[in-house]
Coordinates of C-alpha atoms and ligand atoms in Angstrom, one line a residue:
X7 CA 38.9 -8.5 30.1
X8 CA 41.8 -5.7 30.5
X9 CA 42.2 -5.1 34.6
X10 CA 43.4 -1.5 35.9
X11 CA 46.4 -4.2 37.3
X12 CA 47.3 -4.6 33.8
X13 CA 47.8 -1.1 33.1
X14 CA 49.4 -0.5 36.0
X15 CA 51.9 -3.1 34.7
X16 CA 52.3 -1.0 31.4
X17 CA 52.9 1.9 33.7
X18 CA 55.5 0.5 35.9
X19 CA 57.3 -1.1 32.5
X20 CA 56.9 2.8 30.7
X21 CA 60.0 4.5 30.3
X22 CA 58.3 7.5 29.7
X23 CA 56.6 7.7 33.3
X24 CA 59.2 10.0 35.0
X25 CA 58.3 12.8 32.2
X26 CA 55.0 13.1 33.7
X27 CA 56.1 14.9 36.5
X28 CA 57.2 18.0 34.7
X29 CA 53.8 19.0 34.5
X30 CA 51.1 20.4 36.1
X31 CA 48.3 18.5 35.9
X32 CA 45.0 18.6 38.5
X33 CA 44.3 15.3 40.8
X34 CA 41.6 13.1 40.0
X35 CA 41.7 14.4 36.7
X36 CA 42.3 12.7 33.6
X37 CA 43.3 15.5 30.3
X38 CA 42.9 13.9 27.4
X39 CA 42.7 17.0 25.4
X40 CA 46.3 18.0 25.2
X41 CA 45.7 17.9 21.5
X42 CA 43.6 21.1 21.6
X43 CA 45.3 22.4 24.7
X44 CA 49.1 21.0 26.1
X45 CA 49.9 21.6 29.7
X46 CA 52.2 23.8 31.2
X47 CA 55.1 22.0 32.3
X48 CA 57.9 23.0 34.9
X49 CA 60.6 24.0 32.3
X50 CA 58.0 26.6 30.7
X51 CA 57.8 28.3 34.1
X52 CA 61.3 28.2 34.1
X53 CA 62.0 29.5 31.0
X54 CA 59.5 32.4 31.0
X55 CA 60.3 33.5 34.6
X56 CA 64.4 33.5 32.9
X57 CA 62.8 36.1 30.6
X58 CA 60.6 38.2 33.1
X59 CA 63.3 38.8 35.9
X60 CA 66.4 38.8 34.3
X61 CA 66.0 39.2 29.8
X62 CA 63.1 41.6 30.2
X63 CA 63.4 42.6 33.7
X64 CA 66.9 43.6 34.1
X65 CA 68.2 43.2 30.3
X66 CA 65.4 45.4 28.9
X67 CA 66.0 46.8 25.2
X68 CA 69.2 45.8 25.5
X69 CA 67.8 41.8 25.3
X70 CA 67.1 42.1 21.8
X71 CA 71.0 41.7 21.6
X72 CA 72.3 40.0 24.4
X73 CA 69.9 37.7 24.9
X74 CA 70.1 36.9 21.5
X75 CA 66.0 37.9 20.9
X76 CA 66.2 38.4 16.9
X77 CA 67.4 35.0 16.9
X78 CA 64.5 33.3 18.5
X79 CA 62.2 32.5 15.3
X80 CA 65.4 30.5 13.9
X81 CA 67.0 28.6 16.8
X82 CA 63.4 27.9 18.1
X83 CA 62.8 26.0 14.5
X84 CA 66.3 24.7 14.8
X85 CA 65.0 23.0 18.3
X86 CA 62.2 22.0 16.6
X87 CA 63.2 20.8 13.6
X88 CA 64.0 17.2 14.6
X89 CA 60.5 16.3 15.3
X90 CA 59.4 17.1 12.2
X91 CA 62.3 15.1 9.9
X92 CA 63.9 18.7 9.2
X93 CA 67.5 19.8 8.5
X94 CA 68.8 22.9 10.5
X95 CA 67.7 26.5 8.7
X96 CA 64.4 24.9 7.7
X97 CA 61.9 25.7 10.2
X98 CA 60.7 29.3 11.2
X99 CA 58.7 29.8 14.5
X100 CA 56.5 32.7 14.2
X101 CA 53.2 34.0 14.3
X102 CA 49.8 31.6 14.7
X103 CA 49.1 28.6 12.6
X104 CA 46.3 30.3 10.0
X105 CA 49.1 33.3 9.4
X106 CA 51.5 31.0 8.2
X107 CA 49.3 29.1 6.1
X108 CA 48.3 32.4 4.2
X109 CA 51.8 33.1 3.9
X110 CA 52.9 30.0 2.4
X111 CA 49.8 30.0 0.3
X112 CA 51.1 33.3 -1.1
X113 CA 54.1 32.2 -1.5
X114 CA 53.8 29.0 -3.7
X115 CA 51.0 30.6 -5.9
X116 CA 53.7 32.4 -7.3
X117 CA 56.0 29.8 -8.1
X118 CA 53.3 28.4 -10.4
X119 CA 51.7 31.0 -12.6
X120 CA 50.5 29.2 -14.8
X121 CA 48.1 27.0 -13.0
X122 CA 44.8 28.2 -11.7
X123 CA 43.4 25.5 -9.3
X124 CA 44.4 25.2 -5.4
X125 CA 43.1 21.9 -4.1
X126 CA 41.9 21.3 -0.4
X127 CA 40.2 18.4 1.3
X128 CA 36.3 19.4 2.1
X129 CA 37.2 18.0 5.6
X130 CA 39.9 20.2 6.4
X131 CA 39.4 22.6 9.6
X132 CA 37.7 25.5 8.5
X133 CA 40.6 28.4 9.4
X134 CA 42.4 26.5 6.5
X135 CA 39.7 26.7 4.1
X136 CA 38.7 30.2 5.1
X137 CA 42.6 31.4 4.4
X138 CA 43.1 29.3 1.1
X139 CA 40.1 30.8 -0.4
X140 CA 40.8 34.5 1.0
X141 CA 44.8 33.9 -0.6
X142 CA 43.3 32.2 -4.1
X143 CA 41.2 35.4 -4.5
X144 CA 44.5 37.6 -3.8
X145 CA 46.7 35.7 -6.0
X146 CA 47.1 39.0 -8.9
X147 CA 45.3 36.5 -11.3
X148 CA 42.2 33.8 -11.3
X149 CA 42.9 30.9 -8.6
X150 CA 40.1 28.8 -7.1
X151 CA 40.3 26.8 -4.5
X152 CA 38.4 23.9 -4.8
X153 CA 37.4 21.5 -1.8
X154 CA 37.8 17.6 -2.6
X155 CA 37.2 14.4 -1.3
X156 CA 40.8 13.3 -0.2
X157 CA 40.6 10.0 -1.0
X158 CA 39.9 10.9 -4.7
X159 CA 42.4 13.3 -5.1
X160 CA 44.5 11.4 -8.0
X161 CA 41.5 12.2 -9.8
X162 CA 41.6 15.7 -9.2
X163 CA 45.4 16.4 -10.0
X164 CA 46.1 18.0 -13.5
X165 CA 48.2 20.1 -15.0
X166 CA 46.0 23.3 -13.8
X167 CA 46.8 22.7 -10.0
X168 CA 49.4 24.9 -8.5
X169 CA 49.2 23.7 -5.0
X170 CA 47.5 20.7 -2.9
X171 CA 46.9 21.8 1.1
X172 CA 45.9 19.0 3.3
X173 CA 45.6 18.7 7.3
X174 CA 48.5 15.7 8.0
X175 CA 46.4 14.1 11.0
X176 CA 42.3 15.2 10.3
X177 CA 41.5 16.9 13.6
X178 CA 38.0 15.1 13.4
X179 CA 38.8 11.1 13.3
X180 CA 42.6 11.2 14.0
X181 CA 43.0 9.8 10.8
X182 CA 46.3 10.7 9.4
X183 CA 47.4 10.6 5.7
X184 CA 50.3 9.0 3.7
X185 CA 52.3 11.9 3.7
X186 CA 55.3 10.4 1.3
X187 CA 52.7 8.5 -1.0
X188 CA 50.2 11.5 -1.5
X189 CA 53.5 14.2 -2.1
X190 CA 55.2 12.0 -4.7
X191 CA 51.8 11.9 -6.7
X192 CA 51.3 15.8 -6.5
X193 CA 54.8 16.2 -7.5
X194 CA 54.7 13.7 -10.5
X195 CA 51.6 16.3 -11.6
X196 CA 53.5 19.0 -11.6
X197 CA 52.1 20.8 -8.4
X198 CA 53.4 22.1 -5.2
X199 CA 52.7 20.3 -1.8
X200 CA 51.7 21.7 1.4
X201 CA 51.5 19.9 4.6
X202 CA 49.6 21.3 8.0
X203 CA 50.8 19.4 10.9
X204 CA 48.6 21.1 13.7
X205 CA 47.9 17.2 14.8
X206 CA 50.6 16.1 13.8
X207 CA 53.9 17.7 15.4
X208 CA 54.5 16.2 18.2
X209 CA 52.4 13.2 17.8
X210 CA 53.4 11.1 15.2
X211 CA 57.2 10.9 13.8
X212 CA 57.1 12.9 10.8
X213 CA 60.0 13.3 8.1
X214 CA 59.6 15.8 5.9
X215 CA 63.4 15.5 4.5
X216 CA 62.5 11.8 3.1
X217 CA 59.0 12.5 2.1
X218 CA 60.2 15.4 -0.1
X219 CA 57.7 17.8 1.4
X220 CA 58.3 21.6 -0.4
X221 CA 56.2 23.2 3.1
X222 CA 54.8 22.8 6.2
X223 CA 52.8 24.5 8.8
X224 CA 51.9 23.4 12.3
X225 CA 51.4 24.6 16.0
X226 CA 52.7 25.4 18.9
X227 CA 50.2 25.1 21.5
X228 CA 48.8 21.0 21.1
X229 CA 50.9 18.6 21.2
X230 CA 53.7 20.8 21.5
X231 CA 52.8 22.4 25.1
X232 CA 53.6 25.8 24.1
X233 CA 50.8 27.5 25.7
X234 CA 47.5 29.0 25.1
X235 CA 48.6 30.7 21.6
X236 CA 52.0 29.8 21.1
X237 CA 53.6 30.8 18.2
X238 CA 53.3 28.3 15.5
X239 CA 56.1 26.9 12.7
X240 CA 56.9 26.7 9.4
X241 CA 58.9 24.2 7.3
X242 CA 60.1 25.6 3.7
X243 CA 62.6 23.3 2.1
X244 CA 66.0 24.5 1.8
X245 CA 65.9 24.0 -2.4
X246 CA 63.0 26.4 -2.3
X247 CA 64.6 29.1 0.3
X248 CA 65.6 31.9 -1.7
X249 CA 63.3 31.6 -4.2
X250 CA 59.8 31.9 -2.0
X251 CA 58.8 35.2 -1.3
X252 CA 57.0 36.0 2.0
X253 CA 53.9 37.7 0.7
X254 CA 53.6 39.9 4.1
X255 CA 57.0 41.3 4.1
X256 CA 58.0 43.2 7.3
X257 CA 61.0 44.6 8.4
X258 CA 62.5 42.1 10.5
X259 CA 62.6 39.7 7.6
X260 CA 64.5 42.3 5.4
X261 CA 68.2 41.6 5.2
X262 CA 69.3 44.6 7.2
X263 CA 66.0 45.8 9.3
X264 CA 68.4 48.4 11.0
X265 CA 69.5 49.9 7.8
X266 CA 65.5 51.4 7.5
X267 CA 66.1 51.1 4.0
X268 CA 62.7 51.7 2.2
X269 CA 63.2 48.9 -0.6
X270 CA 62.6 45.2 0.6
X271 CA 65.5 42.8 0.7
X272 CA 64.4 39.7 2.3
X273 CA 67.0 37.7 4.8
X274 CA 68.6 34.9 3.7
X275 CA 66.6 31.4 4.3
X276 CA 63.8 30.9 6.7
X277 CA 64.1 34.7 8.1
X278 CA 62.7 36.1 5.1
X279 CA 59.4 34.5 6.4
X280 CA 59.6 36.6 9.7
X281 CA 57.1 39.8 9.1
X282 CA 57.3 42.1 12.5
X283 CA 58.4 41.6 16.4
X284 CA 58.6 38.1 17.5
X285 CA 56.5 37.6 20.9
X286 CA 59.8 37.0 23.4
X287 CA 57.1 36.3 26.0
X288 CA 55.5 33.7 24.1
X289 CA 58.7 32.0 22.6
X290 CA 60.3 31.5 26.2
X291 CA 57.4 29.5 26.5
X292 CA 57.5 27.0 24.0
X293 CA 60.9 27.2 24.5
X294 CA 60.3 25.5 27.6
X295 CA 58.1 23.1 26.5
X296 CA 60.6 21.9 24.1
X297 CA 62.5 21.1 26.7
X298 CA 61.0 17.7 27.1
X299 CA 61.4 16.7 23.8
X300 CA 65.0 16.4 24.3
X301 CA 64.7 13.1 27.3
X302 CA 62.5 11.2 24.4
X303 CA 62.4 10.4 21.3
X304 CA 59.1 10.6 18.9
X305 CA 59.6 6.2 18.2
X306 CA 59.1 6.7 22.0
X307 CA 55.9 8.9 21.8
X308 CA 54.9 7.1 19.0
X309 CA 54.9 3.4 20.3
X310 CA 53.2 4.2 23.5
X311 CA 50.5 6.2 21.7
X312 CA 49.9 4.0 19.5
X313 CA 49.8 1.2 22.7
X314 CA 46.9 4.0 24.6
X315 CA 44.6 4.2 21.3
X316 CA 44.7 0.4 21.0
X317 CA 44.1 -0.3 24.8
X318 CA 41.7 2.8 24.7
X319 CA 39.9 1.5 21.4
X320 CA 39.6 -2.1 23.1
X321 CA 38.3 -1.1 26.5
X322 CA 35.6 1.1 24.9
X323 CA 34.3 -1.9 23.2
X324 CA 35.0 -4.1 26.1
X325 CA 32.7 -2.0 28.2
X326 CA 30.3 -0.3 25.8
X327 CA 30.0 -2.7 23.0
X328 CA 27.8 -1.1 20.2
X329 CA 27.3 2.6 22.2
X330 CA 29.9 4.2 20.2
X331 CA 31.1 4.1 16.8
X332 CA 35.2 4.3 16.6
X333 CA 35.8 6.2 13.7
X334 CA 39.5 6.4 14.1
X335 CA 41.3 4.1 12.1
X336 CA 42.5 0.2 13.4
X337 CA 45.5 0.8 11.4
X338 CA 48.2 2.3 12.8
X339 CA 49.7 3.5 9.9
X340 CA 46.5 5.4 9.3
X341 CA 46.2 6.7 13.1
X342 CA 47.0 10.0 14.2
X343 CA 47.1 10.6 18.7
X344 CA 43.4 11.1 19.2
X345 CA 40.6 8.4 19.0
X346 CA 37.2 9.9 17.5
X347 CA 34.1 8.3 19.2
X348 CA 30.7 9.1 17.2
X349 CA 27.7 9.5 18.4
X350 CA 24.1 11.7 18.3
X351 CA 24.7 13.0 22.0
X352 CA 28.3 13.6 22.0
X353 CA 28.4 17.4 22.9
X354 CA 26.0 16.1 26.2
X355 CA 28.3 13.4 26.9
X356 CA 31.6 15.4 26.8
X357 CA 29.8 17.9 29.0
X358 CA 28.8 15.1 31.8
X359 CA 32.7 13.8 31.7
X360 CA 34.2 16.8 32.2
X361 CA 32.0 17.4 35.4
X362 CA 33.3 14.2 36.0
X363 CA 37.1 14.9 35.1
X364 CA 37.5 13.4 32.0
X365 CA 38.4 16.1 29.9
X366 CA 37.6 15.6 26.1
X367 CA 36.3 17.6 23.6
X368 CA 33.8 17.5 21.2
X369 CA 33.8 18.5 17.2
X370 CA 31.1 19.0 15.3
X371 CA 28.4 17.2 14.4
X372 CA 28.5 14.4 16.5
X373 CA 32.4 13.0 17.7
X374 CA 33.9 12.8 21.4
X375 CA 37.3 13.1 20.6
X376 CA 40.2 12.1 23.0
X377 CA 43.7 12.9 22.7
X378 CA 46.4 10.2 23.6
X379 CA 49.7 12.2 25.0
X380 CA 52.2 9.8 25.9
X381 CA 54.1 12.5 28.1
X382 CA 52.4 12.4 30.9
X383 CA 49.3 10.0 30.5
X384 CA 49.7 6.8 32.5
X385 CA 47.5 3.5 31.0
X386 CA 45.5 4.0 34.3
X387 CA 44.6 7.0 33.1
X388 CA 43.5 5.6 30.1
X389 CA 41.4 2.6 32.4
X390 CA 40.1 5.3 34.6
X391 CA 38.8 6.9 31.6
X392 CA 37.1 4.4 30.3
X393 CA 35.5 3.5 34.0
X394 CA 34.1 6.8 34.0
X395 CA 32.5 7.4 30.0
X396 CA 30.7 3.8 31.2
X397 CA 29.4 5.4 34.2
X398 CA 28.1 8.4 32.6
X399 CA 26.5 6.0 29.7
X400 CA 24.9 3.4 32.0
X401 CA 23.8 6.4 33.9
X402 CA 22.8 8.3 31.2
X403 CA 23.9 11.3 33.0
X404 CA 24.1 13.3 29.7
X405 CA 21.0 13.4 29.4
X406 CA 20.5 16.4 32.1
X407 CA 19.3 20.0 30.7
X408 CA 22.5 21.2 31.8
X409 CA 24.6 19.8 29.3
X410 CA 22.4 20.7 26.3
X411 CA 23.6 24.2 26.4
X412 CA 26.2 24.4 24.1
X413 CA 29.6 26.8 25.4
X414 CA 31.5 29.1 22.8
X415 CA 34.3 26.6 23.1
X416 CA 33.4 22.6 22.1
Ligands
PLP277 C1 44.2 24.0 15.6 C2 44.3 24.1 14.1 C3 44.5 25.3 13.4 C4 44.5 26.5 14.3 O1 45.3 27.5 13.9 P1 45.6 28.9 14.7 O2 45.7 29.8 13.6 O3 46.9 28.6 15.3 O4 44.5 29.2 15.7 C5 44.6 25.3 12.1 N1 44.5 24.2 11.3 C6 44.2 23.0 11.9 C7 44.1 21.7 11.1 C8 44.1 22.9 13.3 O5 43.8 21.8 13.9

C-alpha cells in the first residue's frame, strides 16, 4: 500500500515544487481540472496590471506602437512555439480555439481541389465537428465530412480525402494519438494533416517539426493558464506559409493595414492568419502565464505527469478495487494529463467531490475525469484525492437529490 509519507517523499524529491507557488490556488482544495480551466498565476497579474496602468493606462492609442501591440499574435507564438516542437514564425496567437480550426479548415480545402472527403474521428469534441461540417459545406464545391472510428482510419484514407482533423489527446479518456505514425500515413495518401492540441499543449511534449505536421490548433486557457478565454494558437508550417490563404481575411492580416487599400494583400507568414484587433487585455495574460514555462521544461512536466497518472491510477485501484473502470490508457505512450474514471453515477459523484474540494469534471455519458498538472499539484495532492473519492464512494454521498441536478457547466 502507497502511504501519504511516500508522496510526501516524491514531493520533497520534485524539482518542480517551488513553481507551485506562483499560483493562486484555494486551501484545502485539490484542482484537478486545470485541463478545462488553468489557474491564474502571479506573473499573469503582473503582466496584465503592466498593461492596465501603464500600456493602456498611460500609453493609450499610442501602445499599439510603443508597446509593440501589432506584434503580440507573433511574438506570443514565438514564446509559445517551443512547447509545441515549432520553429520561430510558425505559431500565430489569436482568436479562440473553434475560430482557428474553421480557418485552417478553409484554408487546406483549397490546397486540394480535387478531393471531396474531410475525415474526422466520431469522438472528437463536438465544436470540431460542428465547424468541419459548417467549413465542408462552404468549401465553393462538394466536401463531406465524414466521422470515423480512429483506430480504422488507414481504411478510410484514399485518394478522395483532402484533409484528416483529429483531437491529439481525446478530451474524454486522455488517450493521446501517435501523432508522427498517423501524419506519415495521411501524407503517404496524398492528404493534408491537421492536429488540435487543446489537451495537448502544455501537457505532453509535442514536436511538430519532426512529426512533419502541415497544421495545428490548440488553446490557451488549459493547460496553458491563460485565463478564462484566452486566445488560442495556430501552427502552419513554414513550407506552407505563403501559399495558405486565411479564408476570414481582415485587415490586420493584410500586408499594409494602414495603407486602407481596398484589395487584400495578406502579410507575410503566420500574420496573414490574423483577421481583426488582437485582445491586448487578453494576450498580457497568457503572456504571463507563459512565464512559467520558461523555469521548466516539458521532459519535466512530462515525467512527473506521467509519475501522478500512474500513482493516481494505482491508488484508485488500491482503494476502490472494481468501483471504477480506468479508461485511460496504462501505456504511457498512449496517455495524455488527465485520467478518465467511468462509471453510471459519475455526474453525482463529481458533484459530491467538489462539495468536498476535489475539483474534477465530468463528460458525457458517464466519465470523472481528472487532470494531472505537474505545475503546481504535489503527490499529496494526488493521495488526498484519492482519500476523499473513497469517502464519498463508501459513503455513497452521491447519491443525495442534490447532486442529480445537472449545472449548465459539467
Ligand atoms: C476545449 C476544446 C475546444 C474549445 O475550443 P474554444 O473554441 O476555444 O472554446 C475545442 N476542441 C477541443 C478538442 C477541446 O478540448
Amino acid at each position: 500500500m502507497i502511504t501519504r509519507d511516500d508522496c510526501q517523499k516524491l514531493d520533497d524529491a520534485d524539482v518542480l515544487a517551488p513553481l507551485r507557488e506562483e499560483f493562486t490556488l484555494n486551501d484545502n482544495e485539490i484542482y484537478l481540472d486545470g485541463n478545462s480551466l488553468g489557474p491564474v498565476s502571479a506573473s499573469v497579474r503582473r503582466r496584465v496590471n503592466e498593461v492596465l496602468d501603464d500600456e493602456w493606462g498611460r500609453g493609450l492609442v499610442r501602445s499599439w506602437n510603443d508597446a509593440g501591440w501589432m506584434g503580440e499574435p507573433t511574438r506570443l507564438g514565438n514564446r509559445l512555439a517551443p512547447l509545441i516542437g515549432a520553429q520561430p514564425g510558425e505559431v500565430l496567437v489569436a482568436d479562440t480555439l473553434t475560430f482557428l480550426i474553421a480557418k485552417l479548415i478553409g484554408a487546406a480545402l483549397e490546397q486540394r481541389p480535387e478531393r471531396h472527403v474531410v475525415l474526422t474521428d466520431a469522438a472528437n469534441f463536438h465544436s470540431d465537428i460542428y465547424i468541419i461540417e459548417a467549413m465542408c459545406e462552404r468549401a465553393g464545391r462538394p466536401v463531406t465530412m465524414k466521422t470515423i472510428d480512429r483506430d480504422r482510419l488507414d481504411e478510410e484514407l484514399n485518394d478522395d480525402v483532402a484533409l484528416v482533423e483529429l483531437t491529439h489527446v481525446d478530451y474524454r479518456t486522455g488517450e493521446s494519438l501517435d501523432m508522427a505514425g498517423i501524419t506519415e500515413r495521411v501524407h503517404a495518401a496524398g492528404a493534408l494533416m491537421l492536429w488540435d492540441f487543446a489537451h495537448s499543449a502544455g501537457a505532453v511534449p509535442l514536436d511538430v517539426t519532426g512529426a512533419n505536421v502541415d497544421f495545428a490548433a490548440g488553446c490557451g486557457y488549459k493547460y496553458l493558464n491563460g485565463g478564462p478565454g484566452a486566445p488560442a494558437f495556430l501552427y502552419v508550417r513554414k513550407s506552407w506559409q505563403g501559399k495558405l490563404r486565411n479564408p476570414l481575411p481582415g485587415w490586420l492580416g493584410h500586408a499594409r493595414p494602414f495603407d486602407f487599400e481596398l484589395t487584400y494583400e495578406p502579410a507575410e507568414g503566420v500574420q496573414a492568419f490574423v483577421t481583426s484587433s488582437p485582445s491586448i487585455i487578453a494576450l498580457a495574460a497568457l503572456d504571463g502565464a507563459l512565464d512559467i514555462w520558461e523555469r521548466t521544461s516539458m521532459e519535466e512536466v512530462r515525467a512527473k505527469s506521467l509519475a501522478m497518472t500512474d500513482l493516481f491510477i494505482q491508488l484508485v485501484e488500491e482503494r476502490l478495487p472494481g468501483v471504477f473502470e480506468v479508461v485511460t490508457p496504462r501505456d504511457h505512450a498512449k496517455r495524455g494529463s488527465q485520467v478518465a474514471l467511468r462509471h453510471p453515477e459519475g455526474y453525482a459523484i463529481i458533484q459530491s467531490l467538489i462539495e468536498r474540494g476535489v475539483i474534477g469534471d465530468f463528460r458525457s455519458p458517464d466519465i470523472c475525469r481528472f487532470g494531472f498538472t505537474p505545475l503546481y499539484l504535489r503527490f499529496v495532492d494526488v493521495f488526498d484525492a484519492v482519500e476523499r473519492i473513497a469517502s464519498v464512494m463508501e459513503s455513497a454521498s452521491f447519491r443525495d437529490q442534490r447532486f442529480a441536478v445537472r449545472n449548465a457547466v459539467t
